[in-house]
Amino acid sequence: MSSSVQLKIRKNIPLAPLTTFKIGGSAKFFIEVKTKSELKEAIAFAKKNKENIYIIGGGSNLLVNDSGVNGLVIKLSNNSVKISKNALSAGAGAKLADALKAAAEKGLAGLEWTAGIPRATIGGAVRGNAGAFGKSMDENVNNVEIYDLKKNKFIKLTRAECRFKYRESIFKEKEDYLIWEVKLELKKDLPEKIKNRIMDNLKLRKSTPGFPSAGSVFKNLSLAEIKKANPELAEKLIQTGVVKRGAVGAGLIIDKTLDLKGKTIGKAKISEEHGNFIVNTGGASADDVVTLISYIKQQARDNLGIELQEEIQYLGF
Ligand SMILES: Cc1cc2nc3c(=O)[nH]c(=O)nc-3n(C[C@H](O)[C@H](O)[C@H](O)COP(=O)(O)OP(=O)(O)OC[C@H]3O[C@@H](n4cnc5c(N)ncnc54)[C@H](O)[C@@H]3O)c2cc1C
């Protein structure tokens, strides 16, 4: 009997509905995979047909090209969340929100900062080392099981091997590393205290813009880099008390210093609520967003000597 799984590869699947931005074209090929054997078969299909492989998680940090993605887009649906003592193991496709809920119910602390991040998966959050309120994903990672597309096998990386930095990891450097499962180490705490921290963080979270977005477009800036590029601006920011944990929010620079709030290109607009969010006001194209991003970067460069870097990830460009 053949052990091969029945592949459900589909053609020309619109990707916009799978993203929080609701922007972009279709995937030439698309598959959702739940098991390791399905993943291996999907990869074998792509390799046999010389198609590039792309991964999509919750689509909450993604801008998909208007002309779509020319290859096989794999959506990971391995979404189990298991808890044993202080360890939480989650499939890369598990929602951050489900991991937080499971942990909180068992009196395990560490993920409270994730409260209110919509649709994000564990895989996407580990790749981008997501974070908020001075906390980030790497603090709780014990190890990450990946599929190495070059070596064609599953391997485990320790936290140190993941080379986490602010919104960075080895997974952004190595496109052939596909995150499959993540083991987190959490700390015991009283469920009531965990619940209170979740509620506090939800209150602190700025009101989410009423239009589709992909979260923060740019990384925050370290005070050290602003000082180097523009000492005068650094001094002003220190004086106004907006430096937090040695960093300044990119939104603050865009909104207050560059005064770009509300700037619109096509149907893409810098959010009125949050200077670091670009919103799709209805029918925005990826091209509108890319042009607006370039405009913001140019304004920051020309007026402040500052180089903004995207946090948002591009698919199919
Ligand atoms: C309203 C809103 C608020 C947000 N708030 C925050 C916040 O507070 N902090 C924060 O850090 N982010 C925030 N985000 C951004 C986003 O939710 C996070 O970056 C999240 O971690 C992205 O996860 P995802 O599963 O949606 O990844 P996706 O957007 O689907 O993918 C992001 C990148 O990761 C890759 N990828 C996804 N899964 C895998 C995998 N298993 N293996 C390898 N590569 C993979 C994709 O190819 C892509 O390059 C916010 C977004 C929104 C819309």
CSV table of C-alpha atoms and ligand atoms in Angstrom, one decimal:
chain,number,residue,atom,x,y,z
A,1,MET,CA,0.0,0.0,0.0
A,2,SER,CA,1.3,3.4,-0.9
A,3,SER,CA,2.1,5.7,2.1
A,4,SER,CA,1.7,8.8,-0.1
A,5,VAL,CA,-0.8,11.3,1.1
A,6,GLN,CA,-3.5,12.7,-1.2
A,7,LEU,CA,-2.2,16.1,-2.1
A,8,LYS,CA,-4.8,18.8,-2.2
A,9,ILE,CA,-2.9,21.4,-4.3
A,10,ARG,CA,-5.2,24.0,-5.7
A,11,LYS,CA,-4.5,26.5,-8.5
A,12,ASN,CA,-5.0,30.3,-8.7
A,13,ILE,CA,-6.1,30.8,-5.1
A,14,PRO,CA,-6.7,34.5,-4.1
A,15,LEU,CA,-4.4,35.4,-1.2
A,16,ALA,CA,-5.9,38.8,-0.2
A,17,PRO,CA,-8.6,37.1,2.0
A,18,LEU,CA,-5.8,35.2,3.8
A,19,THR,CA,-4.1,38.5,4.9
A,20,THR,CA,-5.2,41.1,7.3
A,21,PHE,CA,-4.4,43.8,4.7
A,22,LYS,CA,-6.8,42.3,2.2
A,23,ILE,CA,-4.4,43.1,-0.6
A,24,GLY,CA,-2.7,41.2,-3.4
A,25,GLY,CA,-3.1,38.7,-6.2
A,26,SER,CA,-3.4,34.9,-6.3
A,27,ALA,CA,-1.1,32.0,-5.6
A,28,LYS,CA,-0.2,30.0,-8.7
A,29,PHE,CA,-0.4,26.9,-6.5
A,30,PHE,CA,-1.7,26.7,-2.9
A,31,ILE,CA,-1.9,24.0,-0.3
A,32,GLU,CA,-2.8,23.8,3.4
A,33,VAL,CA,-0.7,21.2,5.2
A,34,LYS,CA,-1.4,19.7,8.6
A,35,THR,CA,1.1,16.8,8.9
A,36,LYS,CA,4.8,16.3,8.3
A,37,SER,CA,4.1,13.8,5.5
A,38,GLU,CA,1.7,16.4,3.8
A,39,LEU,CA,4.5,19.0,4.1
A,40,LYS,CA,7.1,16.7,2.6
A,41,GLU,CA,4.8,15.7,-0.3
A,42,ALA,CA,4.0,19.4,-1.0
A,43,ILE,CA,7.7,20.3,-1.1
A,44,ALA,CA,8.4,17.3,-3.4
A,45,PHE,CA,5.7,18.6,-5.7
A,46,ALA,CA,7.2,22.1,-5.8
A,47,LYS,CA,10.7,20.7,-6.4
A,48,LYS,CA,9.6,18.3,-9.1
A,49,ASN,CA,7.8,21.1,-10.9
A,50,LYS,CA,10.6,23.7,-10.2
A,51,GLU,CA,8.2,26.0,-8.4
A,52,ASN,CA,9.4,28.3,-5.6
A,53,ILE,CA,8.0,27.7,-2.2
A,54,TYR,CA,6.4,30.4,0.0
A,55,ILE,CA,5.0,30.2,3.4
A,56,ILE,CA,2.0,32.0,4.8
A,57,GLY,CA,1.0,32.1,8.5
A,58,GLY,CA,-1.9,34.2,9.7
A,59,GLY,CA,-1.1,36.8,7.0
A,60,SER,CA,-1.0,39.6,9.6
A,61,ASN,CA,2.4,41.1,8.7
A,62,LEU,CA,2.2,40.5,4.9
A,63,LEU,CA,2.0,42.5,1.7
A,64,VAL,CA,1.2,40.3,-1.2
A,65,ASN,CA,2.1,41.5,-4.7
A,66,ASP,CA,-0.7,42.6,-6.9
A,67,SER,CA,0.4,40.1,-9.6
A,68,GLY,CA,0.3,37.3,-7.1
A,69,VAL,CA,2.8,34.7,-6.2
A,70,ASN,CA,4.4,32.6,-8.9
A,71,GLY,CA,5.0,29.3,-7.1
A,72,LEU,CA,3.5,27.1,-4.4
A,73,VAL,CA,2.2,28.9,-1.3
A,74,ILE,CA,2.0,26.6,1.7
A,75,LYS,CA,-0.3,27.5,4.6
A,76,LEU,CA,0.6,25.6,7.7
A,77,SER,CA,-2.4,24.2,9.5
A,78,ASN,CA,-0.5,22.2,12.1
A,79,ASN,CA,-2.2,24.1,14.9
A,80,SER,CA,-2.0,21.8,18.0
A,81,VAL,CA,-1.1,23.4,21.3
A,82,LYS,CA,0.1,21.0,24.0
A,83,ILE,CA,1.2,21.7,27.5
A,84,SER,CA,3.4,19.6,29.8
A,85,LYS,CA,4.5,21.1,33.1
A,86,ASN,CA,6.0,24.5,32.2
A,87,ALA,CA,6.5,23.7,28.5
A,88,LEU,CA,4.1,24.7,25.7
A,89,SER,CA,4.6,23.0,22.3
A,90,ALA,CA,2.7,24.5,19.4
A,91,GLY,CA,2.5,23.7,15.7
A,92,ALA,CA,3.7,26.6,13.6
A,93,GLY,CA,0.2,27.1,12.3
A,94,ALA,CA,-1.3,27.5,15.8
A,95,LYS,CA,-2.7,30.9,16.6
A,96,LEU,CA,-0.8,33.0,19.1
A,97,ALA,CA,-4.2,33.7,20.7
A,98,ASP,CA,-4.8,29.9,21.2
A,99,ALA,CA,-1.4,29.5,22.8
A,100,LEU,CA,-2.0,32.4,25.1
A,101,LYS,CA,-5.4,31.0,26.1
A,102,ALA,CA,-4.1,27.5,26.8
A,103,ALA,CA,-1.2,28.9,28.8
A,104,ALA,CA,-3.3,31.2,30.9
A,105,GLU,CA,-5.8,28.4,31.7
A,106,LYS,CA,-2.9,26.3,33.0
A,107,GLY,CA,-1.5,29.2,35.1
A,108,LEU,CA,1.5,29.6,32.8
A,109,ALA,CA,2.8,33.1,32.3
A,110,GLY,CA,5.0,34.7,29.6
A,111,LEU,CA,2.7,35.3,26.6
A,112,GLU,CA,0.5,38.0,28.0
A,113,TRP,CA,2.0,40.7,25.8
A,114,THR,CA,0.5,38.9,22.8
A,115,ALA,CA,-3.0,39.7,23.8
A,116,GLY,CA,-4.8,41.5,21.1
A,117,ILE,CA,-2.5,40.6,18.2
A,118,PRO,CA,-4.9,39.4,15.6
A,119,ARG,CA,-4.6,36.2,13.5
A,120,ALA,CA,-0.8,35.8,14.0
A,121,THR,CA,0.6,32.2,14.1
A,122,ILE,CA,3.4,30.9,16.3
A,123,GLY,CA,5.5,30.3,13.2
A,124,GLY,CA,5.1,33.9,11.9
A,125,ALA,CA,5.7,35.3,15.4
A,126,VAL,CA,8.9,33.3,15.9
A,127,ARG,CA,10.2,34.2,12.4
A,128,GLY,CA,9.7,37.9,13.0
A,129,ASN,CA,10.5,37.7,16.7
A,130,ALA,CA,7.2,39.5,17.4
A,131,GLY,CA,6.9,41.6,20.5
A,132,ALA,CA,5.1,44.3,22.4
A,133,PHE,CA,5.5,46.3,25.6
A,134,GLY,CA,9.2,45.5,25.9
A,135,LYS,CA,8.6,41.7,25.6
A,136,SER,CA,9.3,39.5,22.7
A,137,MET,CA,8.8,35.9,21.4
A,138,ASP,CA,12.5,34.9,21.9
A,139,GLU,CA,12.3,35.2,25.7
A,140,ASN,CA,10.1,32.1,25.9
A,141,VAL,CA,11.6,30.0,23.1
A,142,ASN,CA,13.3,26.8,24.2
A,143,ASN,CA,13.7,25.2,20.7
A,144,VAL,CA,12.3,25.3,17.2
A,145,GLU,CA,11.8,22.3,14.9
A,146,ILE,CA,12.3,23.4,11.3
A,147,TYR,CA,12.2,21.7,7.9
A,148,ASP,CA,15.4,22.5,6.1
A,149,LEU,CA,14.4,22.8,2.4
A,150,LYS,CA,18.0,22.4,1.3
A,151,LYS,CA,18.8,19.3,3.3
A,152,ASN,CA,15.3,17.9,3.0
A,153,LYS,CA,15.0,17.0,6.6
A,154,PHE,CA,13.5,18.2,10.0
A,155,ILE,CA,16.0,19.5,12.5
A,156,LYS,CA,15.8,21.2,15.9
A,157,LEU,CA,17.4,24.6,16.7
A,158,THR,CA,18.1,25.8,20.2
A,159,ARG,CA,17.1,29.3,21.1
A,160,ALA,CA,20.8,30.4,20.7
A,161,GLU,CA,20.8,28.9,17.2
A,162,CYS,CA,17.7,31.0,16.3
A,163,ARG,CA,19.9,34.1,16.5
A,164,PHE,CA,17.0,36.3,17.8
A,165,LYS,CA,17.4,40.1,17.8
A,166,TYR,CA,14.8,42.9,17.7
A,167,ARG,CA,12.3,41.7,15.1
A,168,GLU,CA,15.0,39.4,13.6
A,169,SER,CA,15.9,35.8,13.6
A,170,ILE,CA,17.9,33.2,11.6
A,171,PHE,CA,14.6,32.5,9.8
A,172,LYS,CA,14.6,35.9,8.1
A,173,GLU,CA,18.2,35.2,6.9
A,174,LYS,CA,17.6,31.7,5.7
A,175,GLU,CA,14.6,31.4,3.4
A,176,ASP,CA,15.1,27.6,3.3
A,177,TYR,CA,14.2,27.2,7.0
A,178,LEU,CA,10.5,26.5,7.5
A,179,ILE,CA,9.3,26.6,11.1
A,180,TRP,CA,7.3,23.5,11.9
A,181,GLU,CA,6.9,23.4,15.7
A,182,VAL,CA,8.0,25.6,18.6
A,183,LYS,CA,8.6,24.7,22.2
A,184,LEU,CA,8.2,27.5,24.7
A,185,GLU,CA,9.2,27.6,28.3
A,186,LEU,CA,6.7,29.5,30.5
A,187,LYS,CA,6.6,30.3,34.2
A,188,LYS,CA,4.0,29.3,36.8
A,189,ASP,CA,1.9,32.1,38.1
A,190,LEU,CA,-1.6,32.6,39.5
A,191,PRO,CA,-4.2,32.5,36.8
A,192,GLU,CA,-5.8,35.7,38.2
A,193,LYS,CA,-2.5,37.6,37.9
A,194,ILE,CA,-2.1,36.4,34.3
A,195,LYS,CA,-5.6,37.4,33.5
A,196,ASN,CA,-5.1,40.9,34.9
A,197,ARG,CA,-1.9,41.4,32.9
A,198,ILE,CA,-3.8,40.3,29.7
A,199,MET,CA,-6.5,42.9,30.5
A,200,ASP,CA,-3.9,45.6,31.2
A,201,ASN,CA,-2.1,44.9,27.9
A,202,LEU,CA,-5.4,45.0,26.0
A,203,LYS,CA,-6.1,48.4,27.5
A,204,LEU,CA,-2.6,49.6,26.6
A,205,ARG,CA,-2.9,48.5,23.0
A,206,LYS,CA,-3.7,51.5,20.9
A,207,SER,CA,-7.1,51.4,19.4
A,208,THR,CA,-6.8,49.2,16.3
A,209,PRO,CA,-7.5,51.2,13.1
A,210,GLY,CA,-11.0,50.6,11.7
A,211,PHE,CA,-9.5,49.6,8.3
A,212,PRO,CA,-7.5,46.5,7.3
A,213,SER,CA,-3.8,46.8,8.0
A,214,ALA,CA,-0.7,44.6,8.5
A,215,GLY,CA,0.3,46.0,11.9
A,216,SER,CA,3.5,48.1,12.2
A,217,VAL,CA,5.0,48.9,8.8
A,218,PHE,CA,8.4,49.9,10.1
A,219,LYS,CA,10.7,48.7,12.9
A,220,ASN,CA,11.1,51.1,15.8
A,221,LEU,CA,14.4,53.0,16.0
A,222,SER,CA,17.1,52.7,18.6
A,223,LEU,CA,18.0,56.0,20.2
A,224,ALA,CA,21.7,55.2,19.4
A,225,GLU,CA,21.0,55.1,15.7
A,226,ILE,CA,19.0,58.3,15.8
A,227,LYS,CA,21.8,60.0,17.8
A,228,LYS,CA,24.3,58.9,15.1
A,229,ALA,CA,22.1,60.1,12.2
A,230,ASN,CA,20.6,63.2,13.7
A,231,PRO,CA,21.9,64.3,17.2
A,232,GLU,CA,19.6,67.3,17.3
A,233,LEU,CA,16.5,65.2,16.8
A,234,ALA,CA,17.8,62.6,19.4
A,235,GLU,CA,18.1,65.4,21.9
A,236,LYS,CA,14.6,66.7,21.1
A,237,LEU,CA,13.1,63.2,21.5
A,238,ILE,CA,14.9,62.8,24.9
A,239,GLN,CA,13.5,66.1,26.1
A,240,THR,CA,10.0,65.3,25.1
A,241,GLY,CA,10.2,62.0,27.0
A,242,VAL,CA,9.2,59.7,24.2
A,243,VAL,CA,12.2,57.4,24.4
A,244,LYS,CA,11.1,54.0,25.9
A,245,ARG,CA,13.6,51.2,26.7
A,246,GLY,CA,16.2,53.0,24.5
A,247,ALA,CA,14.0,53.1,21.5
A,248,VAL,CA,11.6,55.5,19.7
A,249,GLY,CA,8.5,54.3,17.9
A,250,ALA,CA,8.6,54.7,14.2
A,251,GLY,CA,5.0,55.8,14.4
A,252,LEU,CA,5.9,58.8,16.5
A,253,ILE,CA,8.5,59.9,14.0
A,254,ILE,CA,6.0,59.5,11.1
A,255,ASP,CA,3.2,61.1,12.9
A,256,LYS,CA,4.7,63.9,15.1
A,257,THR,CA,8.1,64.7,13.5
A,258,LEU,CA,7.3,64.2,9.8
A,259,ASP,CA,3.6,65.1,10.2
A,260,LEU,CA,2.5,62.5,7.7
A,261,LYS,CA,-0.6,61.2,9.5
A,262,GLY,CA,-3.4,60.8,7.0
A,263,LYS,CA,-1.1,60.9,3.9
A,264,THR,CA,-2.8,58.9,1.2
A,265,ILE,CA,-1.6,57.4,-2.0
A,266,GLY,CA,-4.4,55.7,-4.0
A,267,LYS,CA,-6.4,53.8,-1.4
A,268,ALA,CA,-3.5,53.3,1.0
A,269,LYS,CA,-3.4,55.8,3.9
A,270,ILE,CA,-1.2,56.4,7.0
A,271,SER,CA,-3.6,55.6,9.8
A,272,GLU,CA,-5.2,58.5,11.7
A,273,GLU,CA,-4.9,56.4,14.9
A,274,HIS,CA,-1.4,55.0,14.6
A,275,GLY,CA,1.4,56.6,12.5
A,276,ASN,CA,3.2,53.3,12.0
A,277,PHE,CA,0.1,51.6,10.4
A,278,ILE,CA,-0.8,51.9,6.8
A,279,VAL,CA,-4.5,51.1,6.2
A,280,ASN,CA,-6.4,49.8,3.2
A,281,THR,CA,-9.3,52.2,2.9
A,282,GLY,CA,-11.0,50.0,0.4
A,283,GLY,CA,-9.5,48.4,-2.7
A,284,ALA,CA,-5.9,49.5,-2.1
A,285,SER,CA,-3.3,47.9,-4.3
A,286,ALA,CA,0.0,46.6,-3.2
A,287,ASP,CA,1.4,49.2,-5.5
A,288,ASP,CA,-0.3,51.9,-3.5
A,289,VAL,CA,1.2,50.6,-0.3
A,290,VAL,CA,4.7,50.2,-1.8
A,291,THR,CA,4.6,53.8,-3.1
A,292,LEU,CA,3.4,55.1,0.2
A,293,ILE,CA,6.2,53.2,2.0
A,294,SER,CA,8.8,54.6,-0.4
A,295,TYR,CA,7.4,58.1,0.2
A,296,ILE,CA,7.6,57.8,4.0
A,297,LYS,CA,11.2,56.4,3.8
A,298,GLN,CA,12.2,59.2,1.5
A,299,GLN,CA,10.7,61.9,3.8
A,300,ALA,CA,12.6,60.3,6.8
A,301,ARG,CA,15.8,60.2,4.8
A,302,ASP,CA,15.6,63.7,3.3
A,303,ASN,CA,14.3,65.6,6.3
A,304,LEU,CA,15.8,63.7,9.2
A,305,GLY,CA,18.7,61.7,7.8
A,306,ILE,CA,17.0,58.6,9.2
A,307,GLU,CA,16.7,55.2,7.4
A,308,LEU,CA,13.4,53.5,8.3
A,309,GLN,CA,13.4,49.7,7.9
A,310,GLU,CA,10.3,47.7,7.1
A,311,GLU,CA,8.9,45.3,9.6
A,312,ILE,CA,6.2,44.3,7.2
A,313,GLN,CA,7.1,41.3,5.0
A,314,TYR,CA,6.7,41.2,1.2
A,315,LEU,CA,5.4,38.1,-0.6
A,316,GLY,CA,5.8,37.6,-4.3
A,317,PHE,CA,7.9,40.7,-5.0
B,1,LIG,C1,-3.7,45.0,14.2
B,1,LIG,C2,-2.4,44.3,14.2
B,1,LIG,C3,-1.6,44.4,15.4
B,1,LIG,C4,-0.3,43.8,15.4
B,1,LIG,N1,0.4,44.0,16.6
B,1,LIG,C5,1.7,43.5,16.6
B,1,LIG,C6,2.5,43.6,17.8
B,1,LIG,O1,2.1,44.1,18.8
B,1,LIG,N2,3.7,43.1,17.8
B,1,LIG,C7,4.2,42.4,16.7
B,1,LIG,O2,5.4,42.0,16.7
B,1,LIG,N3,3.5,42.3,15.5
B,1,LIG,C8,2.2,42.8,15.5
B,1,LIG,N4,1.5,42.6,14.3
B,1,LIG,C9,2.1,42.0,13.2
B,1,LIG,C10,1.9,40.5,13.1
B,1,LIG,O3,0.7,40.1,13.8
B,1,LIG,C11,3.1,39.7,13.6
B,1,LIG,O4,4.2,40.1,13.0
B,1,LIG,C12,2.9,38.2,13.5
B,1,LIG,O5,3.9,37.6,14.2
B,1,LIG,C13,2.9,37.7,12.1
B,1,LIG,O6,2.5,36.3,12.1
B,1,LIG,P1,1.7,35.7,11.0
B,1,LIG,O7,1.5,34.3,11.3
B,1,LIG,O8,0.5,36.5,10.6
B,1,LIG,O9,2.8,35.7,9.8
B,1,LIG,P2,2.5,36.1,8.3
B,1,LIG,O10,2.2,37.5,8.2
B,1,LIG,O11,1.7,35.1,7.6
B,1,LIG,O12,4.0,35.9,7.7
B,1,LIG,C14,5.1,36.8,8.0
B,1,LIG,C15,6.4,36.3,7.5
B,1,LIG,O13,6.7,35.1,8.1
B,1,LIG,C16,6.8,34.0,7.2
B,1,LIG,N5,6.3,32.8,7.8
B,1,LIG,C17,5.1,32.6,8.4
B,1,LIG,N6,5.0,31.4,9.0
B,1,LIG,C18,6.2,30.8,8.8
B,1,LIG,C19,6.8,29.5,9.1
B,1,LIG,N7,6.1,28.6,9.8
B,1,LIG,N8,8.0,29.3,8.7
B,1,LIG,C20,8.8,30.2,8.0
B,1,LIG,N9,8.3,31.4,7.7
B,1,LIG,C21,7.0,31.7,8.0
B,1,LIG,C22,6.0,34.4,5.9
B,1,LIG,O14,6.5,33.8,4.7
B,1,LIG,C23,6.3,35.9,6.0
B,1,LIG,O15,7.5,36.2,5.4
B,1,LIG,C24,0.2,43.2,14.3
B,1,LIG,C25,-0.6,43.0,13.1
B,1,LIG,C26,-1.9,43.6,13.1
B,1,LIG,C27,-2.7,43.4,11.8
